[in-house]
Coordinates of C-alpha atoms and ligand atoms in Angstrom, one line a residue:
Chain A
X140 CA 19.0 -33.1 9.4
X141 CA 16.9 -30.4 11.0
X142 CA 13.7 -29.5 9.2
X143 CA 13.6 -26.0 7.9
X144 CA 9.8 -25.9 8.5
X145 CA 7.9 -27.8 11.1
X146 CA 4.3 -27.9 12.4
X147 CA 3.8 -29.5 15.8
X148 CA 0.3 -30.3 16.8
X149 CA -1.2 -27.4 15.1
X150 CA -5.0 -26.7 15.3
X151 CA -6.7 -23.8 13.6
X152 CA -10.0 -22.7 12.1
X153 CA -12.2 -19.9 11.3
X154 CA -14.0 -18.3 14.2
X155 CA -15.7 -21.1 16.0
X156 CA -15.3 -23.6 13.1
X157 CA -12.4 -25.8 13.8
X158 CA -10.7 -27.0 10.5
X159 CA -7.2 -28.3 11.4
X160 CA -6.7 -30.8 14.2
X161 CA -3.4 -31.7 15.6
X162 CA -1.4 -31.3 12.3
X163 CA 2.3 -32.1 12.5
X164 CA 4.5 -32.0 9.5
X165 CA 8.1 -31.3 8.5
X166 CA 9.8 -30.0 5.4
X167 CA 13.6 -30.7 5.2
X168 CA 16.0 -28.3 3.4
X169 CA 16.0 -28.8 -0.3
X170 CA 13.2 -31.3 -0.5
X171 CA 9.8 -31.2 -2.3
X172 CA 7.3 -32.4 0.1
X173 CA 3.6 -32.6 -0.7
X174 CA 0.3 -32.5 1.0
X175 CA -2.6 -34.2 -0.8
X176 CA -6.3 -34.3 0.2
X177 CA -9.7 -33.9 -1.1
X178 CA -11.8 -30.6 -1.5
X179 CA -12.2 -29.0 1.9
X180 CA -9.6 -31.2 3.7
X181 CA -7.9 -28.1 5.1
X182 CA -4.9 -27.9 2.7
X183 CA -5.2 -24.2 2.0
X184 CA -6.0 -23.6 5.6
X185 CA -2.7 -25.3 6.5
X186 CA -0.7 -23.0 4.3
X187 CA -2.5 -19.9 5.5
X188 CA -1.9 -21.0 9.1
X189 CA 1.8 -21.4 8.4
X190 CA 1.8 -17.8 7.3
X191 CA -0.4 -16.7 10.2
X192 CA -3.1 -15.4 7.8
X193 CA -5.2 -17.8 9.8
X194 CA -4.2 -17.9 13.5
X195 CA -3.1 -21.2 14.9
X196 CA -5.2 -21.8 18.0
X197 CA -2.8 -24.4 19.3
X198 CA 0.6 -25.9 18.5
X199 CA 3.9 -24.5 17.2
X200 CA 5.0 -23.4 13.9
X201 CA 8.8 -23.5 13.6
X202 CA 10.7 -21.9 10.8
X203 CA 14.5 -22.5 10.8
X204 CA 14.2 -23.5 14.4
X205 CA 12.3 -20.4 15.6
X206 CA 8.6 -20.3 16.6
X207 CA 6.9 -17.9 14.1
X208 CA 3.3 -18.2 15.5
X209 CA 1.7 -14.8 15.6
X210 CA 4.2 -13.0 13.5
X211 CA 2.7 -10.4 11.1
X212 CA 2.7 -12.2 7.7
X213 CA 4.2 -9.3 5.8
X214 CA 7.4 -10.1 7.8
X215 CA 7.7 -13.5 6.3
X216 CA 9.0 -13.0 2.7
X217 CA 12.0 -11.1 4.0
X218 CA 12.7 -14.2 6.2
X219 CA 12.6 -16.4 3.0
X220 CA 9.2 -17.9 3.6
X221 CA 6.9 -17.3 0.6
X222 CA 3.5 -18.6 -0.5
X223 CA 1.8 -18.8 -3.8
X224 CA -1.7 -18.9 -2.7
X225 CA -4.7 -20.8 -4.1
X226 CA -6.2 -19.1 -7.2
X227 CA -2.8 -17.3 -7.9
X228 CA -4.0 -13.9 -6.6
X229 CA -2.0 -11.9 -9.0
X230 CA -2.7 -8.2 -8.8
X231 CA -5.1 -7.9 -11.8
X232 CA -4.7 -4.2 -12.4
X233 CA -1.0 -4.1 -12.2
X234 CA 1.2 -5.0 -15.2
X235 CA 3.1 -8.3 -15.3
X236 CA 6.3 -6.4 -14.7
X237 CA 4.9 -4.6 -11.7
X238 CA 3.6 -7.9 -10.3
X239 CA 7.0 -9.3 -10.5
X240 CA 8.6 -6.2 -9.0
X241 CA 6.4 -6.5 -6.0
X242 CA 7.6 -9.9 -5.3
X243 CA 10.8 -8.2 -4.5
X244 CA 9.2 -5.4 -2.6
X245 CA 11.1 -5.7 0.6
X246 CA 14.5 -6.1 -1.2
X247 CA 16.9 -3.3 -1.5
X248 CA 19.5 -4.7 -3.8
X249 CA 18.3 -3.2 -7.0
X250 CA 20.9 -4.6 -9.4
X251 CA 20.2 -8.1 -8.1
X252 CA 16.5 -7.6 -8.4
X253 CA 17.1 -6.7 -12.1
X254 CA 19.0 -9.9 -12.5
X255 CA 16.3 -11.9 -10.9
X256 CA 13.7 -10.2 -13.1
X257 CA 15.7 -11.4 -16.1
X258 CA 16.0 -14.8 -14.6
X259 CA 12.3 -15.1 -14.2
X260 CA 11.7 -13.8 -17.8
X261 CA 14.1 -16.5 -19.1
X262 CA 12.4 -19.1 -17.0
X263 CA 8.9 -18.1 -18.2
X264 CA 9.5 -16.4 -21.6
X265 CA 5.8 -15.6 -22.1
X266 CA 6.0 -13.3 -19.2
X267 CA 8.6 -11.1 -21.0
X268 CA 6.3 -10.8 -24.0
X269 CA 3.5 -9.8 -21.7
X270 CA 5.5 -7.6 -19.4
X271 CA 3.5 -4.4 -19.9
X272 CA 0.1 -6.2 -20.1
X273 CA -2.2 -6.1 -17.0
X274 CA -2.0 -9.2 -14.9
X275 CA -5.8 -9.7 -15.0
X276 CA -5.6 -10.1 -18.9
X277 CA -3.4 -13.2 -18.7
X278 CA -4.6 -16.7 -19.3
X279 CA -4.9 -19.1 -16.3
X280 CA -1.6 -20.8 -17.2
X281 CA 0.1 -17.5 -17.6
X282 CA -1.3 -16.3 -14.3
X283 CA 0.1 -19.3 -12.6
X284 CA 3.5 -18.6 -14.1
X285 CA 3.3 -15.1 -13.0
X286 CA 2.4 -16.1 -9.5
X287 CA 5.3 -18.5 -9.2
X288 CA 7.6 -15.9 -10.9
X289 CA 6.5 -13.3 -8.4
X290 CA 7.3 -15.6 -5.6
X291 CA 10.7 -16.3 -7.1
X292 CA 11.5 -12.6 -7.1
X293 CA 11.7 -12.8 -3.2
X294 CA 14.5 -15.4 -3.5
X295 CA 12.6 -17.7 -1.1
X296 CA 14.2 -20.4 1.0
X297 CA 10.9 -22.2 1.5
X298 CA 8.0 -22.0 -1.1
X299 CA 4.5 -22.9 -0.2
X300 CA 2.6 -23.8 -3.4
X301 CA -1.2 -24.1 -3.2
X302 CA -2.7 -26.2 -6.1
X303 CA -0.5 -24.9 -9.0
X304 CA -2.3 -27.3 -11.3
X305 CA -5.8 -25.8 -10.6
X306 CA -7.8 -25.2 -13.8
X307 CA -4.9 -26.0 -16.1
X308 CA -4.8 -28.4 -19.1
X309 CA -2.8 -31.5 -18.6
X310 CA 0.0 -30.3 -20.9
X311 CA 0.4 -27.1 -19.0
X312 CA 0.3 -28.9 -15.7
X313 CA 3.3 -30.9 -16.9
X314 CA 5.1 -27.8 -17.9
X315 CA 4.5 -26.0 -14.6
X316 CA 5.6 -29.1 -12.6
X317 CA 8.8 -29.3 -14.6
X318 CA 9.5 -25.7 -13.8
X319 CA 8.8 -26.4 -10.1
X320 CA 11.2 -29.3 -10.1
X321 CA 13.8 -27.1 -11.8
X322 CA 13.4 -24.3 -9.2
X323 CA 14.0 -26.9 -6.5
X324 CA 17.1 -28.4 -8.2
X325 CA 18.7 -25.1 -9.4
X326 CA 18.0 -22.9 -6.4
X327 CA 17.8 -25.6 -3.7
X328 CA 14.5 -24.2 -2.7
X329 CA 12.5 -26.2 -0.2
X330 CA 9.0 -26.7 -1.6
X331 CA 5.8 -27.6 0.3
X332 CA 3.4 -28.4 -2.4
X333 CA -0.4 -28.7 -1.8
X334 CA -2.4 -30.6 -4.4
X335 CA -5.6 -32.3 -5.2
X336 CA -4.0 -33.7 -8.2
X337 CA -2.2 -36.5 -6.4
X338 CA -0.8 -38.0 -9.5
X339 CA 1.5 -35.2 -10.5
X340 CA 2.2 -34.1 -6.9
X341 CA 3.5 -37.6 -5.9
X342 CA 5.6 -37.8 -9.0
X343 CA 7.7 -34.7 -8.2
X344 CA 7.9 -35.1 -4.4
X345 CA 10.1 -37.0 -2.2
X346 CA 7.6 -37.4 0.7
X347 CA 4.0 -36.8 1.1
X348 CA 1.3 -36.1 3.7
X349 CA -2.3 -37.2 3.3
X350 CA -4.9 -34.8 4.9
X351 CA -8.4 -35.9 5.5
X352 CA -10.9 -33.6 7.2
X353 CA -8.2 -31.6 8.9
X354 CA -6.0 -34.3 10.1
X355 CA -2.9 -36.0 8.8
X356 CA -3.9 -39.7 8.3
X357 CA -0.7 -40.8 6.7
X358 CA 2.8 -39.7 5.9
X359 CA 5.5 -41.5 4.0
X360 CA 8.0 -41.5 1.2
X361 CA 6.1 -41.1 -2.0
X362 CA 7.2 -44.5 -3.4
X363 CA 5.4 -46.1 -0.5
X364 CA 2.4 -43.9 -0.9
X365 CA 2.2 -44.7 -4.6
X366 CA 2.1 -48.4 -3.7
X367 CA -0.4 -48.1 -1.0
X368 CA -3.7 -49.6 -2.1
X369 CA -5.9 -47.2 -0.1
X370 CA -4.1 -44.3 -1.6
X371 CA -4.3 -45.6 -5.1
X372 CA -8.0 -46.1 -4.7
X373 CA -8.8 -42.8 -3.0
X374 CA -6.5 -40.4 -4.7
X375 CA -5.1 -42.0 -7.9
X376 CA -8.4 -43.0 -9.3
X377 CA -8.0 -46.8 -9.4
Chain N
X1441 CA -17.8 34.4 -25.2
X1442 CA -15.6 36.3 -22.8
X1443 CA -18.0 35.6 -20.1
X1444 CA -18.0 32.0 -21.0
X1445 CA -14.2 31.8 -20.7
X1446 CA -14.2 33.8 -17.6
X1447 CA -16.5 31.4 -16.0
X1448 CA -14.6 28.5 -17.3
X1449 CA -11.4 29.7 -15.5
X1450 CA -13.3 30.3 -12.3
X1451 CA -14.9 26.9 -12.6
X1452 CA -11.5 25.2 -13.1
X1453 CA -10.2 27.0 -10.1
X1454 CA -12.9 25.8 -7.8
X1455 CA -12.8 22.5 -9.4
X1456 CA -9.2 22.0 -8.7
X1457 CA -10.0 22.5 -5.0
X1458 CA -12.8 20.0 -5.1
X1459 CA -10.4 17.6 -6.8
X1460 CA -7.9 17.9 -4.0
X1461 CA -10.6 17.0 -1.5
X1462 CA -12.1 14.3 -3.6
X1463 CA -8.8 12.5 -3.8
X1464 CA -8.9 11.7 -0.2
X1465 CA -12.3 10.1 -0.4
X1466 CA -11.4 8.1 -3.4
X1467 CA -8.0 6.9 -2.1
X1468 CA -9.3 5.9 1.2
X1469 CA -12.3 4.2 -0.4
X1470 CA -10.0 2.5 -2.8
X1471 CA -7.9 0.9 0.0
X1472 CA -10.5 0.1 2.7
X1473 CA -13.9 0.6 1.1
X1474 CA -14.8 3.4 3.6
X1475 CA -16.5 6.5 2.9
X1476 CA -14.6 8.7 5.3
X1477 CA -17.2 11.0 6.5
X1478 CA -14.6 12.8 8.7
X1479 CA -12.6 13.7 5.6
X1480 CA -14.2 17.2 5.2
X1481 CA -12.9 18.0 8.8
X1482 CA -9.3 17.6 7.6
X1483 CA -10.1 20.3 5.0
X1484 CA -11.6 22.5 7.7
X1485 CA -8.7 21.9 10.1
X1486 CA -6.3 22.8 7.2
X1487 CA -8.1 26.0 6.6
X1488 CA -7.8 27.0 10.2
X1489 CA -4.1 25.8 10.7
X1490 CA -3.3 27.7 7.5
X1491 CA -4.5 31.0 8.7
X1492 CA -2.9 30.6 12.1
X1493 CA 0.4 29.8 10.6
X1494 CA 0.2 32.6 8.0
X1495 CA -0.2 35.1 10.7
X1496 CA 2.8 33.7 12.7
X1497 CA 4.9 33.6 9.6
X1498 CA 3.9 37.1 8.4
X1499 CA 4.6 38.4 11.9
X1500 CA 8.1 36.9 11.6
X1501 CA 8.6 39.3 8.6
X1502 CA 8.9 36.7 5.9
X1503 CA 7.8 37.6 2.3
X1504 CA 4.2 36.7 1.3
X1505 CA 5.3 33.8 -0.9
X1506 CA 7.6 32.4 1.7
X1507 CA 4.7 32.6 4.2
X1508 CA 2.4 30.9 1.8
X1509 CA 4.7 28.0 1.0
X1510 CA 5.6 27.6 4.6
X1511 CA 2.1 27.6 5.8
X1512 CA 1.1 25.3 3.0
X1513 CA 3.7 22.7 3.8
X1514 CA 3.4 22.7 7.6
X1515 CA -0.4 22.6 7.4
X1516 CA -0.3 19.6 5.1
X1517 CA 2.0 17.9 7.5
X1518 CA -0.2 18.8 10.5
X1519 CA -3.3 17.4 8.8
X1520 CA -1.5 14.3 7.7
X1521 CA -0.6 13.5 11.3
X1522 CA -4.0 14.3 12.4
X1523 CA -5.5 11.9 9.9
X1524 CA -3.1 9.2 10.9
X1525 CA -4.2 9.6 14.5
X1526 CA -7.9 9.5 13.5
X1527 CA -7.3 6.3 11.5
X1528 CA -5.5 4.7 14.4
X1529 CA -8.1 5.6 17.0
X1530 CA -11.3 5.5 15.1
X1531 CA -10.9 3.1 12.2
X1532 CA -8.1 0.6 12.8
X1533 CA -9.6 -1.0 15.8
X1534 CA -12.7 -1.7 13.6
X1535 CA -10.7 -3.2 10.7
X1536 CA -12.5 -6.5 11.0
X1537 CA -15.9 -5.2 12.0
X1538 CA -18.8 -4.6 9.7
X1539 CA -18.6 -1.7 7.3
X1540 CA -21.5 0.0 9.1
X1541 CA -19.6 0.1 12.3
X1542 CA -16.7 1.9 10.7
X1543 CA -19.0 4.3 8.9
X1544 CA -20.7 5.2 12.2
X1545 CA -17.2 5.7 13.7
X1546 CA -16.4 8.0 10.8
X1547 CA -19.5 10.1 11.5
X1548 CA -18.7 10.2 15.2
X1549 CA -15.1 11.4 14.3
X1550 CA -16.5 14.1 12.0
X1551 CA -18.8 15.5 14.8
X1552 CA -15.9 15.3 17.3
X1553 CA -13.4 17.1 15.0
X1554 CA -15.9 19.7 14.0
X1555 CA -16.8 20.5 17.6
X1556 CA -13.1 20.4 18.5
X1557 CA -12.6 23.1 16.0
X1558 CA -15.4 25.2 17.3
X1559 CA -14.4 25.0 20.9
X1560 CA -10.8 25.8 20.2
X1561 CA -11.3 28.4 17.4
X1562 CA -14.8 29.9 18.2
X1563 CA -17.9 30.0 16.3
X1564 CA -17.2 33.1 14.2
X1565 CA -15.6 33.3 10.7
X1566 CA -11.8 33.8 10.7
X1567 CA -10.6 36.1 8.1
X1568 CA -7.9 35.1 5.7
X1569 CA -5.0 37.7 4.9
X1570 CA -6.3 37.9 1.3
X1571 CA -4.2 41.2 0.8
X1572 CA -1.2 38.9 0.6
X1573 CA -2.4 37.8 -2.9
X1574 CA -4.1 40.9 -4.0
X1575 CA -4.1 42.1 -7.6
X1576 CA -5.0 40.7 -11.0
X1577 CA -4.1 41.0 -14.6
X1578 CA -5.8 40.9 -17.8
X1579 CA -5.1 38.5 -20.8
X1580 CA -7.3 38.7 -23.9
X1581 CA -9.9 40.5 -22.1
X1582 CA -10.1 38.0 -19.2
X1583 CA -9.4 39.0 -15.6
X1584 CA -7.3 36.6 -13.7
X1585 CA -6.4 37.3 -10.2
X1586 CA -3.0 36.4 -8.7
X1587 CA -4.9 34.3 -6.1
X1588 CA -6.4 32.3 -9.0
X1589 CA -3.0 31.6 -10.5
X1590 CA -1.7 30.5 -7.1
X1591 CA -4.6 28.2 -6.6
X1592 CA -4.4 26.7 -10.0
X1593 CA -0.6 26.3 -9.7
X1594 CA -0.6 24.8 -6.3
X1595 CA -3.5 22.4 -7.2
X1596 CA -1.8 21.5 -10.5
X1597 CA 1.5 20.7 -8.8
X1598 CA -0.1 18.6 -6.1
X1599 CA -2.2 16.7 -8.5
X1600 CA 0.8 16.0 -10.8
X1601 CA 2.9 15.0 -7.8
X1602 CA 0.2 12.6 -6.5
X1603 CA -0.3 11.0 -9.9
X1604 CA 3.5 10.4 -10.1
X1605 CA 3.5 9.0 -6.5
X1606 CA 0.7 6.6 -7.1
X1607 CA 1.6 5.4 -10.7
X1608 CA 5.4 5.8 -10.8
X1609 CA 6.9 5.0 -7.4
X1610 CA 7.6 1.8 -5.5
X1611 CA 5.3 2.9 -2.6
X1612 CA 2.6 3.8 -5.1
X1613 CA 2.8 0.3 -6.5
X1614 CA 2.3 -1.1 -3.0
X1615 CA -0.7 1.2 -2.4
X1616 CA -2.3 -0.1 -5.6
X1617 CA -1.5 -3.6 -4.7
X1618 CA -3.0 -3.2 -1.3
X1619 CA -6.0 -1.8 -2.7
X1620 CA -6.5 -4.8 -5.0
X1621 CA -5.8 -7.6 -2.5
X1622 CA -4.6 -6.9 1.1
X1623 CA -3.8 -10.4 2.0
X1624 CA -1.7 -11.0 -1.1
X1625 CA 0.1 -7.8 -0.7
X1626 CA 0.9 -8.8 2.8
X1627 CA 2.2 -12.1 1.5
X1628 CA 4.7 -10.2 -0.7
X1629 CA 5.8 -8.3 2.3
X1630 CA 3.7 -5.1 2.1
X1631 CA 2.5 -3.9 5.6
X1632 CA -1.0 -2.9 4.8
X1633 CA -1.4 -1.1 8.1
X1634 CA 1.3 1.3 7.1
X1635 CA -0.1 1.7 3.6
X1636 CA -3.5 2.5 5.0
X1637 CA -2.0 5.0 7.4
X1638 CA -0.1 6.6 4.6
X1639 CA -3.2 6.8 2.4
X1640 CA -5.0 8.7 5.1
X1641 CA -2.0 11.0 5.5
X1642 CA -1.8 11.8 1.8
X1643 CA -5.6 12.3 1.4
X1644 CA -5.7 14.7 4.5
X1645 CA -2.6 16.5 3.3
X1646 CA -4.3 17.3 0.0
X1647 CA -7.5 18.3 1.8
X1648 CA -5.5 20.6 4.0
X1649 CA -4.0 22.4 1.0
X1650 CA -7.6 22.7 -0.3
X1651 CA -8.6 24.4 3.0
X1652 CA -6.0 27.0 2.6
X1653 CA -7.0 27.6 -1.1
X1654 CA -10.6 27.9 0.0
X1655 CA -9.6 30.3 2.7
X1656 CA -8.0 32.6 0.1
X1657 CA -10.8 32.0 -2.4
X1658 CA -13.7 33.0 -0.1
X1659 CA -11.7 35.2 2.2
X1660 CA -12.5 33.4 5.5
X1661 CA -12.9 30.0 7.1
X1662 CA -15.5 28.7 9.5
X1663 CA -15.5 25.6 11.8
X1664 CA -18.4 24.0 9.9
X1665 CA -16.8 24.7 6.4
X1666 CA -15.9 21.0 5.9
X1667 CA -19.4 19.9 5.4
X1668 CA -20.7 21.3 2.1
X1669 CA -17.4 21.2 0.2
X1670 CA -16.9 17.7 1.7
X1671 CA -20.1 16.5 0.2
X1672 CA -19.4 18.2 -3.1
X1673 CA -16.0 16.6 -3.3
X1674 CA -17.6 13.3 -2.4
X1675 CA -20.0 13.8 -5.4
X1676 CA -16.9 14.5 -7.5
X1677 CA -15.2 11.3 -6.4
X1678 CA -18.5 9.4 -7.1
X1679 CA -18.8 11.1 -10.4
X1680 CA -15.3 10.2 -11.4
X1681 CA -15.7 6.6 -10.2
X1682 CA -15.0 6.1 -6.5
X1683 CA -11.6 4.4 -6.0
X1684 CA -10.2 6.0 -9.1
X1685 CA -7.5 8.7 -8.7
X1686 CA -7.8 10.1 -12.2
X1687 CA -11.6 9.9 -11.9
X1688 CA -11.5 12.1 -8.8
X1689 CA -9.4 14.7 -10.6
X1690 CA -11.8 14.8 -13.6
X1691 CA -14.8 14.7 -11.3
X1692 CA -13.6 17.6 -9.2
X1693 CA -13.0 19.7 -12.2
X1694 CA -16.5 18.9 -13.6
X1695 CA -18.2 19.7 -10.4
X1696 CA -16.4 23.0 -10.1
X1697 CA -17.2 24.0 -13.6
X1698 CA -20.9 23.0 -13.4
X1699 CA -21.3 24.9 -10.1
X1700 CA -19.8 28.1 -11.5
X1701 CA -21.8 27.9 -14.7
X1702 CA -25.0 27.2 -12.9
X1703 CA -24.3 30.2 -10.7
X1704 CA -23.4 32.4 -13.6
X1705 CA -26.2 31.4 -16.1
X1706 CA -29.0 30.2 -13.9
X1707 CA -29.1 31.4 -10.4
X1708 CA -26.4 31.6 -7.7
X1709 CA -29.0 30.6 -5.0
X1710 CA -29.0 27.2 -6.5
X1711 CA -25.4 26.7 -7.1
X1712 CA -25.0 24.2 -4.1
X1713 CA -27.8 22.0 -5.4
X1714 CA -26.1 21.0 -8.7
X1715 CA -23.4 18.9 -7.0
X1716 CA -26.2 16.9 -5.2
X1717 CA -28.3 16.6 -8.4
X1718 CA -25.2 15.2 -10.1
X1719 CA -24.5 12.8 -7.2
X1720 CA -28.0 11.5 -7.3
X1721 CA -28.1 11.2 -11.1
X1722 CA -24.7 9.3 -11.1
X1723 CA -25.8 6.9 -8.4
X1724 CA -29.0 6.3 -10.3
X1725 CA -27.7 6.0 -13.8
X1726 CA -24.1 5.1 -13.7
X1727 CA -23.0 4.2 -10.1
X1728 CA -19.5 3.2 -11.4
X1729 CA -18.9 6.9 -12.3
X1730 CA -17.1 8.1 -15.5
X1731 CA -13.9 6.1 -15.0
X1732 CA -15.4 3.2 -13.2
X1733 CA -15.2 -0.5 -14.2
X1734 CA -14.5 -0.4 -17.9
X1735 CA -11.6 2.0 -17.5
X1736 CA -9.7 0.0 -15.0
X1737 CA -6.2 1.3 -15.6
X1738 CA -6.3 4.3 -13.3
X1739 CA -8.0 2.7 -10.3
X1740 CA -5.7 2.6 -7.2
Ligands
LIG144 N1 -12.7 -18.1 5.2 C1 -13.3 -19.2 5.7 N2 -14.3 -19.1 6.6 C2 -14.9 -20.2 7.2 N3 -14.7 -21.4 6.8 C3 -13.7 -21.6 5.8 C4 -13.0 -20.5 5.3 N4 -12.0 -21.0 4.4 C5 -12.2 -22.4 4.4 N5 -13.2 -22.7 5.2 C6 -13.6 -24.1 5.5 O1 -12.5 -24.8 6.0 C7 -12.4 -26.1 5.4 C8 -11.1 -26.3 4.8 O2 -11.0 -25.5 3.6 P1 -9.7 -25.4 2.7 O3 -9.8 -24.3 1.8 O4 -8.5 -25.3 3.7 O5 -9.7 -26.8 2.0 P2 -8.7 -27.2 0.9 O6 -8.2 -28.5 1.3 O7 -7.8 -26.2 0.5 O8 -9.8 -27.5 -0.3 P3 -9.7 -27.4 -1.9 O9 -8.9 -28.5 -2.4 O10 -11.0 -27.3 -2.3 O11 -8.9 -26.0 -2.1 C9 -13.6 -26.2 4.5 O12 -14.6 -26.9 5.1 C10 -14.0 -24.8 4.2 O13 -15.4 -24.7 4.1
LIG145 MG1 -7.5 -25.2 -1.2

């Protein structure tokens, strides 16, 4: 099977600081694939480079077989590539509903948008209750739901998720990850999941990449990663 | 009492004009955190283009209100395009530079536009066809000129329309999102370059309308006319809370009223001073302005 998203020897950084070195990774249609790594390993940079918010200095970024390096990132959601960035970045002074509507900004099919809005509200019922509240007044967990809901409003083919567990209580982390699995199963959405919380990430994924100081040091099926003593020691707290 | 009410009406008329200009400052600041020092020049350019178009339209034999409406719409369009060009040439290339560079570029643009106006239109005042809107009527002992009615009506319509655009439409939502987080708004598919360009266009269009209103109000326009009202409107934007659309409207009205009252009750020689006193006082005591920070709802 052809990967829907592929990075080939991508290097990138900020100004003269190089962060990513020779990253190669693949995401196949319909799978959940994760990238784990410590603070500052370059996980967020990887996602931002895929979207060309950070420019790739070298290498190719392929989406559905086409090279997308250098494309304006506002062009990506209409192509089905969507990111939920680190820290959620919901629009704090827009209402929950407005935030969700913006997820469908580029879409013209208003009746389908309404259906999708109802779908997201059914998926995260708390958002329906909070529909007219300002995004900035939501709790951390609710904001994460809103950020994911907003991404769903674009009907993504590939969803890049940056640390959805960040700052959430364990119970809520479980709930969010159940939802992520559900999205993947129901909609067939390919998910590239970036996490520091390797425990949960490896549990829901099919394959995983391990990132250390900007390089991929390991890639494998999660069952092998889970058994790997180095991984267990470094990332699973044993 | 009559005198008070009369001055209040005059103040609101002037304040509406300041509000129109202040919106351009506040919207541009809201979206790219730039004090657009060239903004007053769009107002001046509007004042000139307005009188030029008015004379063409009047020569074509159209009625006064048709002339007025036509000149208003065309002038707003002209200044919108001018502002988009200015943004593209002077600000867009500096999008990732320091704020100071952009500020200096804005000052340069202001000088360039002002001198351009002087070179093409001359250094003398250009008279407005005030006879078009001559006449007044009396209600409850107050004199209200037709011109005042026109100014208040046009200003009111534009303010309501802008409010609806920003807070009720899809594009307004995109503008507010871009003002809050440009990268994230890009990640949902909003092209921030286009939003920025549009913001400049809207701000300049409103300033252009103000230029025509001022032309009628004072009877003439002058190439350097952008400066003082520009700074007063800037004071209005700061007073209302820079970046806040509703604040700019309130701030404009207040500055207009205060100026007229100061001229009426104190001394007309000092009327220009009060806007600056307010500006300094606001910056000193409450830099966030009336609608700043705590009243977040109406920020762009
Ligand atoms: N805007 C920036 N300018 C300069 N350096 C940056 C910038 N953003 C990130 N970096 C640097 O790039 C490196 C990788 O950061 P990145 O945010 O990609 O890490 P991460 O793996 O997502 O970490 P975390 O788990 O803490 O989110 C870090 O050393 C960081 O200091
Ligand atoms: Mg990160």
